[in-house]
Short mmCIF file of C-alpha atoms in Angstrom, two decimals:
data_model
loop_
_atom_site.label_atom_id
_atom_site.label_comp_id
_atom_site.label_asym_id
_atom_site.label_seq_id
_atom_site.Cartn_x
_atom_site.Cartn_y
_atom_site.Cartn_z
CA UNK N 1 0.00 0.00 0.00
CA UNK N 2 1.13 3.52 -0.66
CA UNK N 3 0.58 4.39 2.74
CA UNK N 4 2.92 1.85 4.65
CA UNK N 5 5.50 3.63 2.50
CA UNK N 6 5.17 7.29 3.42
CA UNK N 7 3.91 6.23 7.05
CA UNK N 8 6.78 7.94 9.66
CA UNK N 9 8.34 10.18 6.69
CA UNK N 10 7.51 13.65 5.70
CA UNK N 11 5.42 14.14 2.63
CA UNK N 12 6.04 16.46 -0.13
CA UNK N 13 2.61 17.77 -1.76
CA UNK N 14 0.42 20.51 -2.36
CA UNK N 15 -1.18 23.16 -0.80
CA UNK N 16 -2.88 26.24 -1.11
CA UNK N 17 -1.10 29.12 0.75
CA UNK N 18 -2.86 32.34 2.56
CA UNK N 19 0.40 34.31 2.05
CA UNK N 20 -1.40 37.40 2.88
CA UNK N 21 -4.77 39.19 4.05
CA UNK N 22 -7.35 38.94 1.12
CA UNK N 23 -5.07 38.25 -1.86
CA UNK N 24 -5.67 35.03 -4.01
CA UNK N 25 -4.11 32.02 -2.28
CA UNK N 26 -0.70 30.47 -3.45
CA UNK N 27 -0.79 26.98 -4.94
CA UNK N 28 3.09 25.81 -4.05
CA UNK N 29 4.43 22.54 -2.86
CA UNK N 30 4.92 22.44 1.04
CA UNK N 31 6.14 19.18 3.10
CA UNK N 32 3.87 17.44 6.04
CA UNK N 33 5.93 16.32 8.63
CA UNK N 34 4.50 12.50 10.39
CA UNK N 35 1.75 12.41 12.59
CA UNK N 36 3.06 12.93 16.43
CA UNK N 37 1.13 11.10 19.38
CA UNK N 38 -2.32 11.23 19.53
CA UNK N 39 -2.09 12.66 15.89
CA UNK N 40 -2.92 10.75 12.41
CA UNK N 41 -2.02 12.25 8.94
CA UNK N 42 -4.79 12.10 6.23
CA UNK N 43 -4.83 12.01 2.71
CA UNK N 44 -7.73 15.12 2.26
CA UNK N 45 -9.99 14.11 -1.15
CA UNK N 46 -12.08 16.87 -0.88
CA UNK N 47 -13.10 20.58 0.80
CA UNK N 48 -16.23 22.51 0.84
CA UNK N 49 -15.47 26.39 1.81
CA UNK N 50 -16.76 27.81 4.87
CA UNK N 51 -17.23 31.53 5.15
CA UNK N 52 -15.26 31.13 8.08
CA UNK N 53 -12.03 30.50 5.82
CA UNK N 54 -13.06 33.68 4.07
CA UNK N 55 -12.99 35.95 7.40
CA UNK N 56 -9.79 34.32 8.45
CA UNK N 57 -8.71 35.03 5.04
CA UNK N 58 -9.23 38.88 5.32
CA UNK N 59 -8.35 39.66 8.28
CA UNK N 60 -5.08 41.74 8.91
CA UNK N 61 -4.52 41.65 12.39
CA UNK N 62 -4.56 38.69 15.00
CA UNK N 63 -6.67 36.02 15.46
CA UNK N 64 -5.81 36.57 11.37
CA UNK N 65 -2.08 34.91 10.99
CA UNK N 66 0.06 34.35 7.67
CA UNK N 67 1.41 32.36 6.07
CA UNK N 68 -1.32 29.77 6.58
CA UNK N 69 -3.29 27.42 5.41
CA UNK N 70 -6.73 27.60 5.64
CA UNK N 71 -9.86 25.00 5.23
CA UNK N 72 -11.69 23.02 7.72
CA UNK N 73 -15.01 21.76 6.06
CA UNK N 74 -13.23 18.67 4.39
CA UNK N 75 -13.22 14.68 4.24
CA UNK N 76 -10.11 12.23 4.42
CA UNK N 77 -8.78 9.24 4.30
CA UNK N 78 -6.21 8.15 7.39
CA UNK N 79 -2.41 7.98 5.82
CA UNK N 80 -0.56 6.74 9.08
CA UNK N 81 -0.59 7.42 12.82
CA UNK N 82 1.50 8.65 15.64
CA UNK N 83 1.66 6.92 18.95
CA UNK N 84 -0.74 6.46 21.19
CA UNK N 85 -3.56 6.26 18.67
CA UNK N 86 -6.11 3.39 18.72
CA UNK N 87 -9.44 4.67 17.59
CA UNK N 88 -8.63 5.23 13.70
CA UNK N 89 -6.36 2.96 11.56
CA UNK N 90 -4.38 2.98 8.06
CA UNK N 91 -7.57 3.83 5.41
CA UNK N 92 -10.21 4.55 8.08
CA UNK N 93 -12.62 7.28 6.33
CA UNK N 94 -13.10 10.12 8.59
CA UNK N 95 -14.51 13.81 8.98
CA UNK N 96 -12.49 16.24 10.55
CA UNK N 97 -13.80 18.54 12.97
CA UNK N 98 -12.92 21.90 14.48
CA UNK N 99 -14.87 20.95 17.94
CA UNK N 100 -12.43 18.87 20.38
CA UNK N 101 -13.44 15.85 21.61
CA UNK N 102 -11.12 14.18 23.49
CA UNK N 103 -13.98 11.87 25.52
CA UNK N 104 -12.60 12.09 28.60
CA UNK N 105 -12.70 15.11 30.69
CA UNK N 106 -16.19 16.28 32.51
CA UNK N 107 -17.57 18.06 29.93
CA UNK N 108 -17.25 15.34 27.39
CA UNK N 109 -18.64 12.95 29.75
CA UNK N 110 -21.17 15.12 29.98
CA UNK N 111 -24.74 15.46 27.78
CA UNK N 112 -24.81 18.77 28.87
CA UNK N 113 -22.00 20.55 26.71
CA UNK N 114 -19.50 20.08 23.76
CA UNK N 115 -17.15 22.49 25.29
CA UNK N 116 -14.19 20.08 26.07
CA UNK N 117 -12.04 21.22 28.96
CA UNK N 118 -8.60 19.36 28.04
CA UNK N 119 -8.98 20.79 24.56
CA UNK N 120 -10.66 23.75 25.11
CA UNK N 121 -11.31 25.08 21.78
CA UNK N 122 -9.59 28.76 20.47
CA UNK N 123 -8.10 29.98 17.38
CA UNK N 124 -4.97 29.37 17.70
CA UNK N 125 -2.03 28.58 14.75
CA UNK N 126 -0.45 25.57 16.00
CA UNK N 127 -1.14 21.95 16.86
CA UNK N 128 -2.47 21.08 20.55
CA UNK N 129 0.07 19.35 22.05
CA UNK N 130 3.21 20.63 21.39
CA UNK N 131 1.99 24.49 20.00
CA UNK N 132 4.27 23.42 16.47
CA UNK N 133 3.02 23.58 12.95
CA UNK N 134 3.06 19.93 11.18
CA UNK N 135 3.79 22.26 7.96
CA UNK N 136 6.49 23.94 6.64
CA UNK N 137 7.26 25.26 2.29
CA UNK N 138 10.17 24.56 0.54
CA UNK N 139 12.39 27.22 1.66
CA UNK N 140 12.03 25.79 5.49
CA UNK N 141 9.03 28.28 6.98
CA UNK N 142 7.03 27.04 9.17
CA UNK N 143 3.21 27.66 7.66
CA UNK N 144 0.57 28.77 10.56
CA UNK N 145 -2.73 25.61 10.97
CA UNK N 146 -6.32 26.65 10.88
CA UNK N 147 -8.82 25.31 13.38
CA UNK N 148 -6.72 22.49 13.65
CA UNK N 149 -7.67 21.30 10.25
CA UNK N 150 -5.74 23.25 7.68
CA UNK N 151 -7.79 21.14 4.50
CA UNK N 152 -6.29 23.10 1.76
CA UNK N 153 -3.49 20.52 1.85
CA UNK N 154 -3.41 17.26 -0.20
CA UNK N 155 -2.25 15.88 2.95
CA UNK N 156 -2.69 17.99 6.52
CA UNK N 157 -2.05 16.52 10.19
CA UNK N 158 -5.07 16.33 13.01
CA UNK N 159 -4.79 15.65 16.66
CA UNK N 160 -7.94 12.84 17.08
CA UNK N 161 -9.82 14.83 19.24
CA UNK N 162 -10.68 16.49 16.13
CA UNK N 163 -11.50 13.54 13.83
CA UNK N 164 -14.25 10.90 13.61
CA UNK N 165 -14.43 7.84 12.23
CA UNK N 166 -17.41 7.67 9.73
CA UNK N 167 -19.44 5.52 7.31
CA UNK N 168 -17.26 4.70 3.76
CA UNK N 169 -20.22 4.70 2.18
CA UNK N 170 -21.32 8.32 2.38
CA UNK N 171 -19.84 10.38 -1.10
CA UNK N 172 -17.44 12.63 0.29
CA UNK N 173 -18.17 15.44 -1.10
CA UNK N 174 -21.56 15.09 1.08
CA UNK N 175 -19.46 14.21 4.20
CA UNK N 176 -17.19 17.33 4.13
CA UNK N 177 -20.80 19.32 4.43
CA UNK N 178 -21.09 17.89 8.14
CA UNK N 179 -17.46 19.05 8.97
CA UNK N 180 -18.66 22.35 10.02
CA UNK N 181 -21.27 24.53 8.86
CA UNK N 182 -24.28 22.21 8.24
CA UNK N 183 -23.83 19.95 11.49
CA UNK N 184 -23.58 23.61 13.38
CA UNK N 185 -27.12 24.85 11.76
CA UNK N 186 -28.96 21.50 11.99
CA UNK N 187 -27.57 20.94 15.24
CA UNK N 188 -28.54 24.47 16.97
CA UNK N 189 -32.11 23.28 15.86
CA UNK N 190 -32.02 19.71 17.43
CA UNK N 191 -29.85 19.70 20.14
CA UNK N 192 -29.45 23.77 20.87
CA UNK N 193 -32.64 24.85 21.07
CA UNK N 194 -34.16 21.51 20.61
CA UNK N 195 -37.48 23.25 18.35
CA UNK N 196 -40.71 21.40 18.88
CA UNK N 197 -43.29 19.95 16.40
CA UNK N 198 -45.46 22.44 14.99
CA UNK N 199 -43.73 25.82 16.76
CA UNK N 200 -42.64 28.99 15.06
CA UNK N 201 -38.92 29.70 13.94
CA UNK N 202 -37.26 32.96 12.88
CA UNK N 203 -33.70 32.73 11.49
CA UNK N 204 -31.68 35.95 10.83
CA UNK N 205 -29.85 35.25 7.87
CA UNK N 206 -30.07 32.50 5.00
CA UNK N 207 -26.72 31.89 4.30
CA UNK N 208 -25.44 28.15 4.71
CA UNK N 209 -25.74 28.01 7.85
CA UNK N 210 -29.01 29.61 8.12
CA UNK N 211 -30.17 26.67 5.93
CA UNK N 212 -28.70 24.31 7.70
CA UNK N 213 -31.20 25.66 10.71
CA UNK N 214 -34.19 25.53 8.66
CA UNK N 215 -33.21 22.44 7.23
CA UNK N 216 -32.73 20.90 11.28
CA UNK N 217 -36.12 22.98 12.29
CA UNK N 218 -38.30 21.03 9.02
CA UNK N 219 -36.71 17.97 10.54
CA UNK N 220 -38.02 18.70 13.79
CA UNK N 221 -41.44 19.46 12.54
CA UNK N 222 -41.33 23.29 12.63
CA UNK N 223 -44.90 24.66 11.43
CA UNK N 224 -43.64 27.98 10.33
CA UNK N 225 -39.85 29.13 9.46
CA UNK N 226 -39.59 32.49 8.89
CA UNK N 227 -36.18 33.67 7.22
CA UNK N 228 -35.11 36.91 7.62
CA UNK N 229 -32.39 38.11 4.77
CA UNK N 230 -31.40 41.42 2.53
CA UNK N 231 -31.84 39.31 -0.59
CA UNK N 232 -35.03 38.90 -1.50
CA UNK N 233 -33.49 36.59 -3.92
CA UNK N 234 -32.78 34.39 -0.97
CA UNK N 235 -36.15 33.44 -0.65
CA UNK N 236 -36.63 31.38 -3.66
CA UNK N 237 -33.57 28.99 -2.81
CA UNK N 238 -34.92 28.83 0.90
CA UNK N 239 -38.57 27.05 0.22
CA UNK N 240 -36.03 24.68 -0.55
CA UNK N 241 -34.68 24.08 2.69
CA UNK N 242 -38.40 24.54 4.51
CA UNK N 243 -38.33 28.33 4.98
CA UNK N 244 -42.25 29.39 4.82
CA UNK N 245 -42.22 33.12 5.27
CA UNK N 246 -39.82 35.82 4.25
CA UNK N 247 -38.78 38.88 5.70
CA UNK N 248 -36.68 41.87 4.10
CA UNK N 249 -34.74 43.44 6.87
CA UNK N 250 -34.14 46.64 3.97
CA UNK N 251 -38.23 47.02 3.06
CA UNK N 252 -39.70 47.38 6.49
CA UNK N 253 -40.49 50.95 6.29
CA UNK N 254 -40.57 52.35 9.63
CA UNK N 255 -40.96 48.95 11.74
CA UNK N 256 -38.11 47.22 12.80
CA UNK N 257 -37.25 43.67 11.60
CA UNK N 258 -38.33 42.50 15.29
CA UNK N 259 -42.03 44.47 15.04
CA UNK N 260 -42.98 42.83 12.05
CA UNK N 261 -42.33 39.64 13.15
CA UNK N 262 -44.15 39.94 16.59
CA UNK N 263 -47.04 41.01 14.48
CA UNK N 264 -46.66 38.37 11.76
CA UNK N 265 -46.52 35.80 15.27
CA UNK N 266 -48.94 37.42 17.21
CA UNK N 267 -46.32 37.89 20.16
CA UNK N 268 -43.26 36.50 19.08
CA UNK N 269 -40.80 33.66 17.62
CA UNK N 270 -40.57 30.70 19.66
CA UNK N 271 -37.10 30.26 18.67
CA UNK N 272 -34.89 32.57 17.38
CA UNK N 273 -31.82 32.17 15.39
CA UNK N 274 -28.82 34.74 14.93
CA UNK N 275 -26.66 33.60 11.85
CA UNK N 276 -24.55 36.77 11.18
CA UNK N 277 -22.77 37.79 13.14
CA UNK N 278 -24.04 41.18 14.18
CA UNK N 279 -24.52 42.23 17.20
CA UNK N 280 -27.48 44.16 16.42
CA UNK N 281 -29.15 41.03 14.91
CA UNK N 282 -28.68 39.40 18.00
CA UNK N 283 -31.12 42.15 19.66
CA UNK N 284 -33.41 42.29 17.22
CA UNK N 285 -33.84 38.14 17.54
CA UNK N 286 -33.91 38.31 21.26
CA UNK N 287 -36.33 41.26 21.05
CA UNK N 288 -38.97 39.15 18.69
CA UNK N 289 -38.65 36.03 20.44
CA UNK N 290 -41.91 34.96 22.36
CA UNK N 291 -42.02 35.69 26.18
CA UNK N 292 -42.26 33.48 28.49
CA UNK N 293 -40.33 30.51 26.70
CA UNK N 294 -39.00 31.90 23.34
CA UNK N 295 -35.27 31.17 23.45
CA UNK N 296 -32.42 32.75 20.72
CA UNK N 297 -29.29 31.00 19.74
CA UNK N 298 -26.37 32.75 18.64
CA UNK N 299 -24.59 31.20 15.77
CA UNK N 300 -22.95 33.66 14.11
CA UNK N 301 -19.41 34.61 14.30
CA UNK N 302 -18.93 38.54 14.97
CA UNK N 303 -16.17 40.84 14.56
CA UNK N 304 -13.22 40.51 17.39
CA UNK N 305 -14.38 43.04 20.40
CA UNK N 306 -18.11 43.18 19.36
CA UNK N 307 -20.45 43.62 22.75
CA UNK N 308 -24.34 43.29 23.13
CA UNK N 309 -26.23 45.50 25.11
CA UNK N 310 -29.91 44.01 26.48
CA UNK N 311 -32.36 46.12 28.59
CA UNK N 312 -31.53 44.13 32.21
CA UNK N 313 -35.62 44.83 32.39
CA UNK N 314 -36.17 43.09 29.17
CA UNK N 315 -34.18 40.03 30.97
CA UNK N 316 -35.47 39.77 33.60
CA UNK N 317 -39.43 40.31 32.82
CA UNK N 318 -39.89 38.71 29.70
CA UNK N 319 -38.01 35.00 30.82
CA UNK N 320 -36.57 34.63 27.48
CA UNK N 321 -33.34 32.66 27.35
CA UNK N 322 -30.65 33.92 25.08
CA UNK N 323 -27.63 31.25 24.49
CA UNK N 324 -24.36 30.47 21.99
CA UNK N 325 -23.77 27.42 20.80
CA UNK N 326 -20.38 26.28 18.94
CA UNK N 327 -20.61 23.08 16.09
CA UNK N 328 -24.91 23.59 17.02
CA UNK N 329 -23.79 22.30 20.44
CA UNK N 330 -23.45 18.29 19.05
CA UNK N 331 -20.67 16.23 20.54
CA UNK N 332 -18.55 15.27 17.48
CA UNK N 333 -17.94 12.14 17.85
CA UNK N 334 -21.30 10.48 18.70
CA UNK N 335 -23.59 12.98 16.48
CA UNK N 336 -21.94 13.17 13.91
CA UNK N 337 -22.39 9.40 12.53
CA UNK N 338 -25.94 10.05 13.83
CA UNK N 339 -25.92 12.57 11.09
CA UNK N 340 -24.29 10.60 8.40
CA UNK N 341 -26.80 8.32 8.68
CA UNK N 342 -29.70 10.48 8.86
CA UNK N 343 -28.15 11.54 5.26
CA UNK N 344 -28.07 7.72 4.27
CA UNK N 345 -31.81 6.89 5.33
CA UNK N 346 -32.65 10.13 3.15
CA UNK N 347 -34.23 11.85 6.27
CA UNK N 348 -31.06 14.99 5.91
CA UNK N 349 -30.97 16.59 2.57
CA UNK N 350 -27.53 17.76 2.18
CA UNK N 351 -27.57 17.32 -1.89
CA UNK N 352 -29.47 20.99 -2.06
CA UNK N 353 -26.18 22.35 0.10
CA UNK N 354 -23.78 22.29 -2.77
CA UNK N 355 -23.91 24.58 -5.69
CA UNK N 356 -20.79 24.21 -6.75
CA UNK N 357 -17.40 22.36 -7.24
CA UNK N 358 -14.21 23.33 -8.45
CA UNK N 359 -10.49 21.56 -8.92
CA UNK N 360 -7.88 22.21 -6.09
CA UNK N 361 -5.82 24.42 -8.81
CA UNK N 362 -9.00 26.76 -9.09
CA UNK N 363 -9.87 26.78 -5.22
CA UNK N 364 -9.38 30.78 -5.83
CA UNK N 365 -12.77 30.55 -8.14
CA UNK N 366 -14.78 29.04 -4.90
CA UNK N 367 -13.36 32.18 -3.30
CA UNK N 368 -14.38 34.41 -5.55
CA UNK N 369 -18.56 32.65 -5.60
CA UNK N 370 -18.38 32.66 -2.09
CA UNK N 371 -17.36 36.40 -1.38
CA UNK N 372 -20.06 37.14 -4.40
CA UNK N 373 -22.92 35.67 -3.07
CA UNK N 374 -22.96 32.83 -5.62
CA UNK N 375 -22.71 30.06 -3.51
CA UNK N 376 -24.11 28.01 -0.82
CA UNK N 377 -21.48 25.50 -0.92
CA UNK N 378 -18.57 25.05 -3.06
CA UNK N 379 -17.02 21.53 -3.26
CA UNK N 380 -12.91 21.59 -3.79
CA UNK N 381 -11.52 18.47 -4.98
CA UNK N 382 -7.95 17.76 -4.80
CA UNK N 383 -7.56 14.47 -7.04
CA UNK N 384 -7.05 15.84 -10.99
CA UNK N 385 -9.65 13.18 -12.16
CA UNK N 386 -12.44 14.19 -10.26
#
């Protein structure tokens, strides 16, 4: 097998290289060093792009690092492991993962969080361990991870808290989908908020992972998903994904988004979802979620330093819960399969996800639809033949 020879020796392939904030990334040849313990090296087949990478991607100042290389939405194959590693083997199929889950410590013991405390998740440019890059290009620089994936690499190297062992039957480019963004929409609507048959959803904003909420609330038996967007293009592509009403945040004349919606509710949302990343969202789904029990979930990732200010009144009269919740607050490795086969039986529709797909030489292209508003999803594969 190819892999028993490469297995403990550094591998020379390609990669696609963030060498600085917002210009086109750098296809050049970089080497992977072997998997240390508790890590395994995988051969990635394919990406799909997160707007996450394209933040990263732009920003100029920390958490925004370069050189690096980006990509976290992706599926693989395992190439070899380091010590100490018994859960995965040699050509194990596998979804990486930027939540930790090491299975051990008290909160992943627990059912009540996916916030591991021996991994605790942050943004960070190195592996966990030993705080060293796995990656360095041919003139001997060391190249700065992301989200402990980097899956702009043919081949990358992941601790396996952040991996899980999947199905080999599910297409991968339907498996990279449940790497991030669509496992942390569905899941705020199962396991976040946990939306009941026949109640009323809002979400603010109908982007990916917006769809991915509506797509977890239809699951649940939502009776009315309202989606709240600037496009009122948006609205055509979300009846797809269960959305039933739409709301243009830009026509509302002199109501605000959150006074239309208590009227269209007759008192409010009984969940809320923020999928932005604006602060100002975040009040206006808090303020037109229903009293009593109506409960918002933050999903959306907002700019570095970015505060919320609630009436304290509001908080405490109306008994509204307001929460976060990181990867839809699933526990990695035990939801995610659950997910995978919820996509086998047919039950998950993640075919309506991806728009489009692109070669690893034009990943700049997926970029480029992304930043444009032309995609949902946009599949990178790294074999030539695909």
């Amino acid at each position: 097998m190819e892999e028993s020879k490469t297995a403990g020796k550094p591998i020379r392939c390609r990669a696609a290289i963030a060498r600085k904030a917002g210009e086109p990334l750098s296809l050049e040849e970089v080497i992977v060093a072997p998997p240390e313990s508790g890590e395994v090296r995988l051969r990635i087949i394919c990406s799909s792009l997160c707007y996450s990478d394209v933040t990263f991607w732009k920003l100029k100042d920390p958490p925004g690092y370069f050189p690096r290389i980006l990509g976290h939405e992706c599926f693989g194959v395992v190439e070899s492991v380091g010590e100490n590693v018994s859960e995965v083997t040699v050509g194990d199929t596998v979804i990486p993962v930027f939540m930790p889950d090491c299975g051990e410590c008290r909160d992943c013991k627990s059912s009540k969080s996916n916030l591991c405390s021996n991994f605790p998740f942050k943004v960070v440019t190195w592996m966990h361990r030993d705080q060293k890059s796995r990656f360095t290009d041919l003139n001997g620089e060391a190249l700065h991870h992301f989200l402990f994936i980097s899956s702009f690499s043919e081949y990358t190297v992941v601790d396996t808290v952040h991996i899980v062992k999947v199905d080999p039957t599910i297409p991968p480019e339907r498996g990279c989908l449940l790497s991030c963004g669509v496992s942390t929409g569905v899941g705020a609507a199962l396991k976040t908020a946990n939306v009941e048959a026949g109640s009323t959803v809002a979400i603010f904003g109908l982007g990916a992972i917006g769809l991915a909420v509506s797509e977890g609330s239809r699951l649940c038996g939502a009776k009315r998903i309202i989606g709240v967007d600037v496009n009122e293009d948006k609205y055509e592509i979300a009846k797809g994904f269960g959305v039933t009403d739409f709301v243009n945040s830009r026509t509302c004349g002199d109501k605000s988004v959150s006074q239309v919606i208590l009227e269209m509710t007759d008192g409010g949302a009984d969940y809320c979802f923020e999928c932005v990343g604006m602060a100002s969202l975040v009040q206006e789904a808090f303020s037109c979620c229903r009293k009593g029990w109506g409960k918002t979930v933050v999903l959306g990732v907002d700019r570095p330093g970015s505060n919320l200010t609630l009436s304290s009144g509001e908080v405490l009269q109306t008994g509204k819960t307001l929460t976060g919740c990181l990867f839809g607050g699933l526990k990695p490795k035990s939801d995610v399969p659950k997910l995978v086969k919820r996509y086998l039986d047919k039950e998950l529709e993640l075919d309506k996800f991806v728009t489009h797909e692109v070669q690893f030489e034009d990943i700049n292209e997926a970029f480029d639809l992304l930043t444009e508003g032309k995609s949902l999803r946009c599949i990178i594969w790294m074999d030539q033949n695909k």
